[in-house]
Tab-separated table of C-alpha atoms in Angstrom:
chain	number	residue	atom	x	y	z
A	1	MET	CA	5.444	7.241	-1.216
A	2	ARG	CA	2.899	10.049	-0.975
A	3	ARG	CA	5.715	12.442	-0.076
A	4	ARG	CA	7.727	11.312	-3.088
A	5	LEU	CA	4.724	11.852	-5.360
A	6	PHE	CA	4.328	15.358	-3.994
A	7	ILE	CA	7.987	16.065	-4.710
A	8	VAL	CA	7.822	14.584	-8.219
A	9	PHE	CA	4.743	16.596	-9.198
A	10	LEU	CA	4.882	19.788	-7.143
A	11	VAL	CA	8.577	20.636	-7.498
A	12	PRO	CA	8.428	20.770	-11.335
A	13	LEU	CA	5.132	22.667	-11.103
A	14	ALA	CA	6.650	25.209	-8.719
A	15	ALA	CA	9.723	25.531	-10.957
A	16	VAL	CA	7.552	26.142	-14.042
A	17	LEU	CA	5.417	28.672	-12.187
A	18	LEU	CA	8.517	30.437	-10.906
A	19	LEU	CA	9.985	30.603	-14.397
A	20	LEU	CA	6.781	31.736	-16.089
A	21	GLY	CA	5.850	34.044	-13.212
A	22	GLY	CA	9.264	35.685	-13.251
A	23	ALA	CA	9.062	36.185	-17.012
A	24	TYR	CA	5.548	37.611	-16.729
A	25	GLY	CA	6.503	39.872	-13.814
A	26	TRP	CA	9.492	41.225	-15.717
A	27	ALA	CA	7.422	41.722	-18.873
A	28	ALA	CA	4.610	43.447	-16.964
A	29	SER	CA	7.032	45.759	-15.149
A	30	ARG	CA	8.790	46.640	-18.402
A	31	SER	CA	5.484	47.205	-20.221
A	32	VAL	CA	4.200	49.605	-17.536
A	33	GLN	CA	7.457	51.562	-17.528
A	34	GLN	CA	7.635	51.749	-21.323
A	35	SER	CA	4.030	52.929	-21.478
A	36	PHE	CA	4.784	55.567	-18.835
A	37	TYR	CA	7.902	56.871	-20.614
A	38	THR	CA	6.168	56.793	-24.011
A	39	GLN	CA	3.423	59.011	-22.631
A	40	GLN	CA	5.992	61.335	-21.064
A	41	ILE	CA	7.931	61.596	-24.319
A	42	GLY	CA	4.749	62.430	-26.211
A	43	ASP	CA	3.766	65.110	-23.688
A	44	ILE	CA	7.213	66.657	-23.507
A	45	GLY	CA	7.312	66.779	-27.309
A	46	THR	CA	4.098	68.838	-27.252
A	47	PHE	CA	5.551	71.228	-24.679
A	48	VAL	CA	8.750	71.591	-26.703
A	49	THR	CA	6.685	72.891	-29.650
A	50	SER	CA	4.744	75.299	-27.419
A	51	ALA	CA	7.900	76.432	-25.600
A	52	ARG	CA	9.686	77.159	-28.915
A	53	GLN	CA	6.857	79.413	-29.996
A	54	ALA	CA	6.776	81.141	-26.594
A	55	LEU	CA	10.544	81.672	-26.545
A	56	LEU	CA	10.559	83.082	-30.076
A	57	SER	CA	7.605	85.381	-29.373
A	58	GLY	CA	8.866	86.415	-25.951
A	59	SER	CA	5.427	85.823	-24.384
A	60	ALA	CA	5.056	83.252	-21.572
A	61	GLU	CA	1.404	83.776	-20.687
A	62	VAL	CA	-0.083	81.069	-22.923
A	63	LEU	CA	2.667	78.584	-22.065
A	64	ASP	CA	2.329	79.249	-18.308
A	65	GLY	CA	-1.399	78.559	-18.512
A	66	GLU	CA	-0.796	75.225	-20.263
A	67	LEU	CA	1.877	74.208	-17.754
A	68	ARG	CA	-0.316	75.126	-14.803
A	69	ARG	CA	-3.328	73.181	-16.102
A	70	TYR	CA	-1.138	70.187	-16.899
A	71	HIS	CA	0.284	70.209	-13.386
A	72	GLU	CA	-3.175	70.463	-11.825
A	73	LEU	CA	-4.468	67.642	-13.978
A	74	TYR	CA	-1.591	65.124	-13.819
A	75	GLY	CA	0.525	66.352	-10.930
A	76	THR	CA	3.536	66.614	-13.251
A	77	GLN	CA	5.850	69.600	-13.021
A	78	VAL	CA	7.119	71.023	-16.332
A	79	VAL	CA	9.786	73.759	-16.361
A	80	VAL	CA	11.126	75.648	-19.390
A	81	VAL	CA	14.665	76.995	-19.142
A	82	ASP	CA	16.410	79.399	-21.480
A	83	ARG	CA	19.816	79.062	-23.008
A	84	SER	CA	21.491	79.990	-19.708
A	85	GLY	CA	19.735	77.152	-17.869
A	86	ARG	CA	17.517	79.418	-15.736
A	87	PRO	CA	13.677	79.192	-15.683
A	88	TRP	CA	12.439	81.342	-18.489
A	89	SER	CA	8.927	82.123	-17.189
A	90	PRO	CA	8.684	84.675	-14.365
A	91	GLN	CA	6.083	82.467	-12.641
A	92	GLN	CA	8.662	79.656	-12.372
A	93	ALA	CA	11.537	81.843	-11.200
A	94	ASP	CA	11.260	80.559	-7.612
A	95	THR	CA	10.883	76.898	-8.565
A	96	GLU	CA	13.311	74.487	-6.921
A	97	LEU	CA	14.491	72.871	-10.061
A	98	TRP	CA	16.316	69.628	-9.776
A	99	ASP	CA	19.025	67.509	-8.293
A	100	GLN	CA	22.509	67.051	-9.667
A	101	ALA	CA	21.466	64.274	-12.042
A	102	THR	CA	18.778	66.494	-13.558
A	103	ALA	CA	21.228	69.429	-13.777
A	104	ASP	CA	23.600	67.220	-15.768
A	105	LYS	CA	20.776	66.306	-18.125
A	106	VAL	CA	19.939	70.020	-18.556
A	107	GLN	CA	23.525	70.823	-19.468
A	108	LEU	CA	23.535	67.914	-21.906
A	109	ALA	CA	20.300	69.168	-23.499
A	110	LEU	CA	21.587	72.768	-23.786
A	111	SER	CA	24.600	71.405	-25.603
A	112	GLY	CA	22.247	69.991	-28.218
A	113	ARG	CA	22.099	66.334	-27.181
A	114	ARG	CA	19.140	64.383	-25.905
A	115	SER	CA	19.553	62.327	-22.729
A	116	ASP	CA	18.887	58.571	-22.769
A	117	LEU	CA	15.702	57.161	-21.325
A	118	PRO	CA	16.036	55.448	-17.914
A	119	GLU	CA	16.627	51.703	-18.050
A	120	PRO	CA	13.584	49.570	-17.069
A	121	VAL	CA	13.782	48.036	-13.599
A	122	LEU	CA	12.213	44.794	-12.345
A	123	LEU	CA	11.131	45.562	-8.791
A	124	PRO	CA	8.489	48.229	-8.080
A	125	TRP	CA	10.536	49.966	-5.366
A	126	GLN	CA	13.402	50.358	-7.829
A	127	PHE	CA	11.166	52.479	-10.087
A	128	SER	CA	11.979	55.978	-8.820
A	129	GLU	CA	11.242	59.440	-10.139
A	130	GLN	CA	13.567	60.625	-12.901
A	131	SER	CA	13.273	63.838	-14.884
A	132	LEU	CA	13.116	63.944	-18.680
A	133	VAL	CA	14.934	66.807	-20.380
A	134	GLU	CA	14.383	67.712	-24.037
A	135	PRO	CA	16.302	70.512	-25.883
A	136	ILE	CA	14.418	73.232	-27.779
A	137	PHE	CA	15.882	73.881	-31.232
A	138	ASP	CA	15.402	76.864	-33.473
A	139	GLY	CA	16.888	75.864	-36.726
A	140	GLY	CA	20.189	74.360	-35.679
A	141	ASP	CA	20.571	76.348	-32.474
A	142	VAL	CA	19.487	75.393	-28.962
A	143	ILE	CA	17.402	78.151	-27.426
A	144	GLY	CA	16.317	76.324	-24.247
A	145	ALA	CA	15.114	73.080	-22.749
A	146	VAL	CA	11.960	71.519	-21.285
A	147	ILE	CA	12.253	69.621	-18.004
A	148	MET	CA	9.462	67.251	-17.044
A	149	SER	CA	9.373	65.656	-13.539
A	150	ALA	CA	6.456	63.210	-13.399
A	151	SER	CA	5.301	61.242	-10.344
A	152	VAL	CA	5.800	57.469	-10.648
A	153	ASP	CA	3.213	56.587	-7.991
A	154	ALA	CA	0.612	55.501	-10.539
A	155	PRO	CA	2.898	53.242	-12.654
A	156	ARG	CA	4.496	51.865	-9.501
A	157	ALA	CA	1.042	50.992	-8.133
A	158	GLU	CA	0.209	49.348	-11.455
A	159	ILE	CA	3.342	47.199	-11.250
A	160	VAL	CA	2.414	46.208	-7.685
A	161	ARG	CA	-1.099	45.354	-8.833
A	162	GLN	CA	0.270	43.168	-11.617
A	163	TRP	CA	2.570	41.432	-9.153
A	164	ILE	CA	-0.260	40.816	-6.672
A	165	LEU	CA	-2.387	39.397	-9.484
A	166	LEU	CA	0.538	37.189	-10.466
A	167	GLY	CA	0.925	35.995	-6.861
A	168	ILE	CA	-2.791	35.169	-6.573
A	169	VAL	CA	-2.722	33.247	-9.839
A	170	SER	CA	0.422	31.359	-8.716
A	171	VAL	CA	-1.129	30.445	-5.354
A	172	LEU	CA	-4.299	29.263	-7.077
A	173	ALA	CA	-2.242	27.246	-9.566
A	174	ILE	CA	-0.204	25.628	-6.784
A	175	GLY	CA	-3.378	24.939	-4.809
A	176	PHE	CA	-4.980	23.357	-7.855
A	177	GLY	CA	-1.814	21.340	-8.482
A	178	LEU	CA	-1.783	20.236	-4.838
A	179	LEU	CA	-5.403	19.153	-5.097
A	180	VAL	CA	-4.664	17.204	-8.287
A	181	VAL	CA	-1.604	15.559	-6.697
A	182	VAL	CA	-3.570	14.626	-3.560
A	183	ARG	CA	-6.335	13.058	-5.624
A	184	LEU	CA	-3.858	11.351	-7.926
A	185	ALA	CA	-1.758	10.079	-5.024
A	186	GLY	CA	-4.871	8.781	-3.288
A	187	TRP	CA	-5.995	7.047	-6.463
A	188	VAL	CA	-2.574	5.481	-7.086
A	189	LEU	CA	-1.819	4.587	-3.462
A	190	ARG	CA	-5.280	3.320	-2.537
A	191	PRO	CA	-4.587	-0.243	-3.752
A	192	VAL	CA	-1.173	-0.212	-2.075
A	193	ARG	CA	-2.779	0.884	1.194
A	194	ARG	CA	-5.451	-1.782	0.879
A	195	VAL	CA	-2.783	-4.406	0.194
A	196	ASP	CA	-1.037	-3.280	3.376
A	197	GLU	CA	-4.296	-3.459	5.342
A	198	ALA	CA	-5.068	-6.903	3.930
A	199	MET	CA	-1.587	-8.146	4.844
A	200	GLU	CA	-2.035	-6.852	8.396
A	201	ALA	CA	-5.412	-8.604	8.588
A	202	ILE	CA	-3.868	-11.878	7.391
A	203	GLU	CA	-1.063	-11.448	9.924
A	204	ARG	CA	-3.688	-11.078	12.666
A	205	GLY	CA	-5.264	-14.351	11.525
A	206	ASP	CA	-8.042	-13.086	9.235
A	207	MET	CA	-7.359	-15.405	6.323
A	208	GLU	CA	-10.425	-14.200	4.434
A	209	ALA	CA	-9.034	-10.687	3.858
A	210	ARG	CA	-9.183	-9.751	0.156
A	211	ILE	CA	-8.945	-6.632	-2.024
A	212	ALA	CA	-11.602	-5.388	-4.454
A	213	ASP	CA	-10.487	-5.817	-8.076
A	214	ASP	CA	-11.684	-2.343	-9.107
A	215	THR	CA	-9.312	-0.528	-6.728
A	216	GLY	CA	-6.811	1.955	-8.193
A	217	PRO	CA	-5.401	2.323	-11.700
A	218	PRO	CA	-5.626	-0.523	-14.228
A	219	GLU	CA	-1.846	-1.055	-14.060
A	220	LEU	CA	-2.208	-2.317	-10.471
A	221	HIS	CA	-5.117	-4.659	-11.092
A	222	ARG	CA	-2.784	-7.551	-11.904
A	223	MET	CA	-0.944	-7.012	-8.613
A	224	ILE	CA	-4.278	-7.078	-6.761
A	225	LEU	CA	-5.349	-10.230	-8.612
A	226	LEU	CA	-2.067	-11.984	-7.764
A	227	PHE	CA	-2.352	-10.896	-4.119
A	228	ASN	CA	-5.865	-12.309	-3.842
A	229	ARG	CA	-4.692	-15.586	-5.367
A	230	MET	CA	-1.764	-15.690	-2.972
A	231	ALA	CA	-4.078	-15.007	-0.020
A	232	GLU	CA	-6.370	-17.829	-1.136
A	233	GLU	CA	-3.415	-20.208	-1.396
A	234	ILE	CA	-2.157	-19.160	2.039
A	235	GLU	CA	-5.634	-19.742	3.461
A	236	ARG	CA	-5.724	-23.237	1.944
A	237	VAL	CA	-2.231	-24.085	3.242
A	238	VAL	CA	-2.958	-22.793	6.751
A	239	SER	CA	-6.278	-24.616	6.771
A	240	ARG	CA	-4.558	-27.869	5.834
A	241	GLN	CA	-1.918	-27.325	8.496
A	242	GLN	CA	-4.584	-26.687	11.124
A	243	GLU	CA	-6.489	-29.776	10.045
A	244	PHE	CA	-3.330	-31.870	10.208
A	245	ALA	CA	-2.412	-30.514	13.649
A	246	LEU	CA	-5.945	-31.084	14.906
A	247	ASN	CA	-6.022	-34.618	13.564
A	248	ALA	CA	-2.515	-35.422	14.804
A	249	SER	CA	-3.091	-34.042	18.302
A	250	HIS	CA	-6.459	-35.777	18.538
A	251	GLU	CA	-5.183	-39.122	17.254
A	252	LEU	CA	-2.112	-39.031	19.509
A	253	ARG	CA	-4.165	-38.377	22.629
A	254	ASN	CA	-5.967	-41.712	22.330
A	255	PRO	CA	-2.873	-43.980	22.279
A	256	LEU	CA	-1.231	-41.776	24.917
A	257	SER	CA	-4.247	-42.155	27.196
A	258	ALA	CA	-4.236	-45.892	26.562
A	259	LEU	CA	-0.507	-46.044	27.325
A	260	LEU	CA	-0.968	-44.192	30.616
A	261	LEU	CA	-3.787	-46.539	31.581
A	262	ARG	CA	-1.526	-49.510	30.907
A	263	VAL	CA	1.174	-47.917	33.046
A	264	GLU	CA	-1.314	-47.530	35.867
A	265	SER	CA	-2.367	-51.169	35.449
A	266	LEU	CA	1.232	-52.370	35.449
A	267	ALA	CA	2.009	-50.250	38.506
A	268	THR	CA	-0.525	-52.168	40.557
A	269	GLY	CA	1.422	-55.383	40.060
A	270	LEU	CA	4.894	-53.993	40.829
A	271	ASP	CA	6.555	-53.703	44.200
A	272	ARG	CA	7.648	-50.394	45.733
A	273	SER	CA	11.133	-50.567	44.171
A	274	TRP	CA	9.543	-49.684	40.821
A	275	THR	CA	7.797	-46.586	42.182
A	276	PRO	CA	10.432	-44.070	40.901
A	277	GLU	CA	10.316	-45.566	37.404
A	278	VAL	CA	6.531	-45.610	37.366
A	279	GLU	CA	6.374	-42.003	38.560
A	280	ALA	CA	8.914	-40.940	35.922
A	281	THR	CA	6.796	-42.633	33.253
A	282	ARG	CA	3.680	-40.883	34.541
A	283	GLU	CA	5.464	-37.504	34.428
A	284	GLU	CA	6.571	-38.104	30.837
A	285	GLY	CA	2.989	-38.962	29.960
A	286	ARG	CA	1.685	-35.811	31.625
A	287	ARG	CA	4.321	-33.754	29.798
A	288	MET	CA	3.276	-35.261	26.468
A	289	THR	CA	-0.334	-34.441	27.351
A	290	ARG	CA	0.612	-30.797	27.989
A	291	ILE	CA	2.439	-30.643	24.658
A	292	LEU	CA	-0.564	-32.100	22.822
A	293	ASP	CA	-2.886	-29.613	24.579
A	294	THR	CA	-0.675	-26.771	23.421
A	295	LEU	CA	-0.591	-28.159	19.885
A	296	LEU	CA	-4.367	-28.528	19.898
A	297	ALA	CA	-4.813	-24.925	21.103
A	298	PHE	CA	-2.540	-23.628	18.342
A	299	ALA	CA	-4.385	-25.687	15.738
A	300	ARG	CA	-7.708	-24.236	16.875
A	301	GLY	CA	-6.332	-20.718	16.485
A	302	ALA	CA	-6.463	-19.927	20.179
A	303	ASP	CA	-2.803	-18.823	20.089
A	304	PRO	CA	-2.281	-19.128	23.857
A	305	ALA	CA	0.240	-16.718	25.297
A	306	PRO	CA	3.264	-18.466	26.827
A	307	SER	CA	3.337	-18.492	30.605
A	308	ARG	CA	5.889	-16.281	32.360
A	309	ASP	CA	5.615	-17.798	35.834
A	310	PRO	CA	8.865	-18.310	37.779
A	311	ILE	CA	10.236	-21.813	37.340
A	312	ASP	CA	13.271	-23.470	38.892
A	313	LEU	CA	15.738	-24.321	36.131
A	314	VAL	CA	17.686	-26.604	38.476
A	315	ALA	CA	14.637	-28.805	39.072
A	316	LEU	CA	13.741	-28.679	35.383
A	317	ALA	CA	17.272	-29.701	34.361
A	318	GLU	CA	17.269	-32.520	36.942
A	319	ARG	CA	14.052	-33.936	35.487
A	320	ARG	CA	15.255	-33.765	31.905
A	321	VAL	CA	18.698	-35.184	32.707
A	322	ALA	CA	17.027	-38.062	34.565
A	323	ALA	CA	14.678	-38.649	31.638
A	324	TRP	CA	17.555	-38.754	29.127
A	325	ARG	CA	20.037	-40.702	31.265
A	326	ASP	CA	18.934	-44.139	30.034
A	327	ALA	CA	18.997	-43.060	26.372
A	328	ALA	CA	22.458	-41.561	26.865
A	329	ALA	CA	23.690	-44.687	28.637
A	330	ALA	CA	22.510	-46.816	25.716
A	331	ASN	CA	24.982	-44.821	23.553
A	332	GLY	CA	27.724	-45.116	26.148
A	333	VAL	CA	27.411	-41.438	27.117
A	334	ASP	CA	27.246	-40.094	30.661
A	335	LEU	CA	25.012	-37.148	31.636
A	336	ALA	CA	26.135	-34.816	34.443
A	337	LEU	CA	24.226	-31.911	36.003
A	338	HIS	CA	25.929	-28.804	37.439
A	339	VAL	CA	24.558	-25.695	39.166
A	340	ASP	CA	26.279	-22.302	39.138
A	341	GLY	CA	25.167	-19.020	40.710
A	342	ALA	CA	22.096	-20.431	42.432
A	343	GLY	CA	20.297	-18.540	45.173
A	344	PRO	CA	20.472	-19.340	48.902
A	345	ASP	CA	17.741	-21.937	48.455
A	346	GLY	CA	19.712	-23.643	45.678
A	347	ARG	CA	17.310	-22.571	42.969
A	348	VAL	CA	17.816	-20.718	39.674
A	349	LEU	CA	14.515	-18.964	38.940
A	350	SER	CA	13.544	-17.926	35.417
A	351	ALA	CA	10.396	-16.128	34.259
A	352	THR	CA	9.528	-18.341	31.313
A	353	ASP	CA	7.194	-21.067	30.096
A	354	GLU	CA	8.034	-24.434	31.595
A	355	THR	CA	6.822	-26.497	28.645
A	356	ILE	CA	8.794	-24.386	26.178
A	357	ALA	CA	11.954	-24.518	28.283
A	358	GLU	CA	11.631	-28.314	28.671
A	359	SER	CA	11.060	-28.844	24.946
A	360	ALA	CA	14.013	-26.634	23.992
A	361	LEU	CA	16.302	-28.401	26.465
A	362	ASP	CA	15.130	-31.788	25.178
A	363	ALA	CA	15.990	-30.806	21.598
A	364	VAL	CA	19.500	-29.714	22.641
A	365	ILE	CA	20.171	-32.819	24.795
A	366	ASP	CA	18.885	-35.026	21.967
A	367	ASN	CA	21.451	-33.467	19.604
A	368	ALA	CA	24.235	-33.859	22.166
A	369	VAL	CA	23.420	-37.524	22.841
A	370	LYS	CA	23.125	-38.239	19.122
A	371	PHE	CA	26.540	-36.822	18.156
A	372	SER	CA	28.588	-37.657	21.269
A	373	PRO	CA	31.039	-40.589	20.909
A	374	SER	CA	30.761	-43.493	23.300
A	375	GLY	CA	32.719	-43.036	26.517
A	376	THR	CA	32.296	-39.247	26.647
A	377	ARG	CA	30.278	-37.045	28.978
A	378	ILE	CA	27.626	-34.375	28.449
A	379	ASP	CA	27.598	-31.574	31.024
A	380	VAL	CA	24.277	-29.791	31.652
A	381	THR	CA	24.623	-26.618	33.736
A	382	ALA	CA	21.899	-24.384	35.200
A	383	SER	CA	23.250	-20.940	36.102
A	384	ARG	CA	22.321	-17.312	36.611
A	385	ALA	CA	24.276	-14.160	35.856
A	386	ASP	CA	22.787	-10.673	36.357
A	387	ASP	CA	19.336	-10.557	34.728
A	388	ARG	CA	19.745	-13.699	32.598
A	389	CYS	CA	19.555	-17.400	33.363
A	390	GLU	CA	21.265	-20.054	31.299
A	391	LEU	CA	20.887	-23.749	30.578
A	392	ASP	CA	24.245	-24.873	29.215
A	393	VAL	CA	24.650	-28.195	27.350
A	394	ARG	CA	28.271	-29.009	26.544
A	395	ASP	CA	29.201	-32.211	24.679
A	396	HIS	CA	32.503	-33.676	23.484
A	397	GLY	CA	31.388	-34.713	20.029
A	398	PRO	CA	32.797	-33.660	16.630
A	399	GLY	CA	31.632	-30.073	17.169
A	400	LEU	CA	31.345	-27.475	14.407
A	401	PRO	CA	33.893	-25.100	12.869
A	402	GLU	CA	33.332	-21.381	13.344
A	403	GLU	CA	32.007	-20.879	9.810
A	404	GLU	CA	29.240	-23.473	10.374
A	405	LEU	CA	28.023	-22.228	13.770
A	406	ALA	CA	25.918	-19.500	12.162
A	407	HIS	CA	23.961	-22.101	10.143
A	408	ALA	CA	23.504	-24.722	12.850
A	409	ALA	CA	20.107	-23.316	13.903
A	410	ASP	CA	18.735	-23.230	10.332
A	411	ARG	CA	15.955	-25.663	9.543
A	412	TYR	CA	17.069	-28.906	7.875
A	413	TRP	CA	20.728	-27.857	7.954
A	414	ARG	CA	23.198	-30.698	8.419
A	415	SER	CA	26.984	-30.587	8.537
A	416	ASP	CA	28.697	-32.503	5.735
A	417	ARG	CA	30.676	-34.455	8.331
A	418	THR	CA	27.594	-35.806	10.143
A	419	ARG	CA	25.146	-36.508	7.325
A	420	THR	CA	25.441	-40.241	7.989
A	421	VAL	CA	24.008	-39.789	11.486
A	422	PRO	CA	20.195	-40.198	11.491
A	423	GLY	CA	18.350	-36.912	12.013
A	424	SER	CA	16.322	-34.198	10.321
A	425	GLY	CA	18.316	-31.069	11.179
A	426	LEU	CA	15.400	-29.562	13.101
A	427	GLY	CA	16.494	-29.855	16.747
A	428	LEU	CA	18.302	-26.528	17.187
A	429	ALA	CA	15.869	-24.763	14.854
A	430	ILE	CA	12.929	-25.894	16.989
A	431	ALA	CA	14.709	-24.823	20.182
A	432	THR	CA	15.441	-21.402	18.654
A	433	ASP	CA	11.834	-20.881	17.541
A	434	LEU	CA	10.421	-21.977	20.893
A	435	LEU	CA	12.653	-19.686	22.938
A	436	ALA	CA	11.940	-16.707	20.685
A	437	THR	CA	8.332	-16.750	21.941
A	438	VAL	CA	9.452	-16.131	25.553
A	439	ASP	CA	12.127	-13.470	24.978
A	440	ALA	CA	14.943	-16.007	25.052
A	441	ARG	CA	17.521	-17.214	22.558
A	442	VAL	CA	20.016	-19.960	21.695
A	443	ARG	CA	23.754	-19.279	21.627
A	444	LEU	CA	26.236	-21.728	20.070
A	445	GLU	CA	29.928	-21.850	20.937
A	446	ALA	CA	32.909	-23.971	19.941
A	447	PRO	CA	34.681	-24.549	23.309
A	448	GLU	CA	38.307	-25.444	23.745
A	449	GLY	CA	38.913	-29.188	23.667
A	450	GLY	CA	36.347	-29.816	20.921
A	451	GLY	CA	32.676	-30.530	21.031
A	452	LEU	CA	29.848	-28.025	21.050
A	453	ARG	CA	28.332	-25.818	23.735
A	454	VAL	CA	24.685	-24.800	23.300
A	455	VAL	CA	23.456	-22.166	25.739
A	456	LEU	CA	19.763	-21.425	26.295
A	457	GLU	CA	19.542	-17.817	27.520
A	458	LEU	CA	16.354	-17.218	29.535
A	459	PRO	CA	15.043	-14.155	31.406
A	460	ALA	CA	15.608	-14.227	35.174
A	461	ALA	CA	12.764	-13.928	37.661
A	462	GLY	CA	12.576	-11.800	40.833
A	463	GLU	CA	15.387	-11.021	43.236
A	464	ARG	CA	18.123	-13.490	44.012
């Protein structure tokens, strides 16, 4: 925005200065030249009067003295020619007179016509020396001419001086304009910059970031006031969310701990055939404890970074398939696990967070079990290809048409065909959000034969 302000203010200023400076430069150059030629015309008029008297009297002594003193004083050469066009004074007989242009002017003057004054020029180096020629009349007859060749060094230097002065004034004006624009831009953009800084502070978790009301022009005060109100509302909402998460995680830990204690008590009275079920229940309890710990850390603002330790997706998928098998069987659905592209040790290693991967896979399997008709099968596949690992959940339910696949991961989105099925529309959205924190993503496909394929793409770990 600062650059745009510079363009908006400085470009018109430069254009105005260029226009006014050009007009002033042209006027100054013309004024100096007109003043120079006016002086020359006045001087040559005086010499015409003296030369007429000298020509009529036949004596050149007085005129030669005047011409010599004038040349010594001003450096201007004045030559008087007779009717034949030759220097009339013996002292000027050896003078190198003029170029062809001056000779033409002499011939024009001896014919009784005055030559036109040179046209004014704009640039100093275009102002060159040009001779003025004035005829000498006696009555109606031309008896000679006066040729004046004046140096233009002085008027040319004056034009240069005027141009330098103009350049200095223009530079000062642009510098002053730049200073004004910088101060004005700083004054206008200061509240915008402070809004940006406050937004960054809020993004970093500093919910108390605010902006002073007296910042910037009055027109932006309302924006600052609304921002501060918005920040206060965000702080209240986030505070309530943190309180709810803290309360929920704390209150859930107590019944979970009590439930695990009851499991331990029940396990003491069961024979060894129940050991796998008891251990599975313990593992689910431990997993819930890890989830609550993570929720509690987020609520406290600790914002723990997800782990990127290598985990075996085959083992993870086996645990989650085993945990969901009873729920799937209750709906008449079979769960099958497949492995593709595993290493020599039969593992598929991914550098990701185990809790996040488990939670995302749970959300996807939950959706598949919920929408799969009785008597069908859900295939869960752990695979690796190149630098990516995949957890593939493929069901044979109603599936989704191509135009609805792009919305399936939106929060609270439900297909019109499955609104009667209980659910909140959050499963795929939660899986998508969880995987985004570990550089992973969810891909949805409509496979041949119907149903839906949900692929969790995870980063691979180490060498295969």
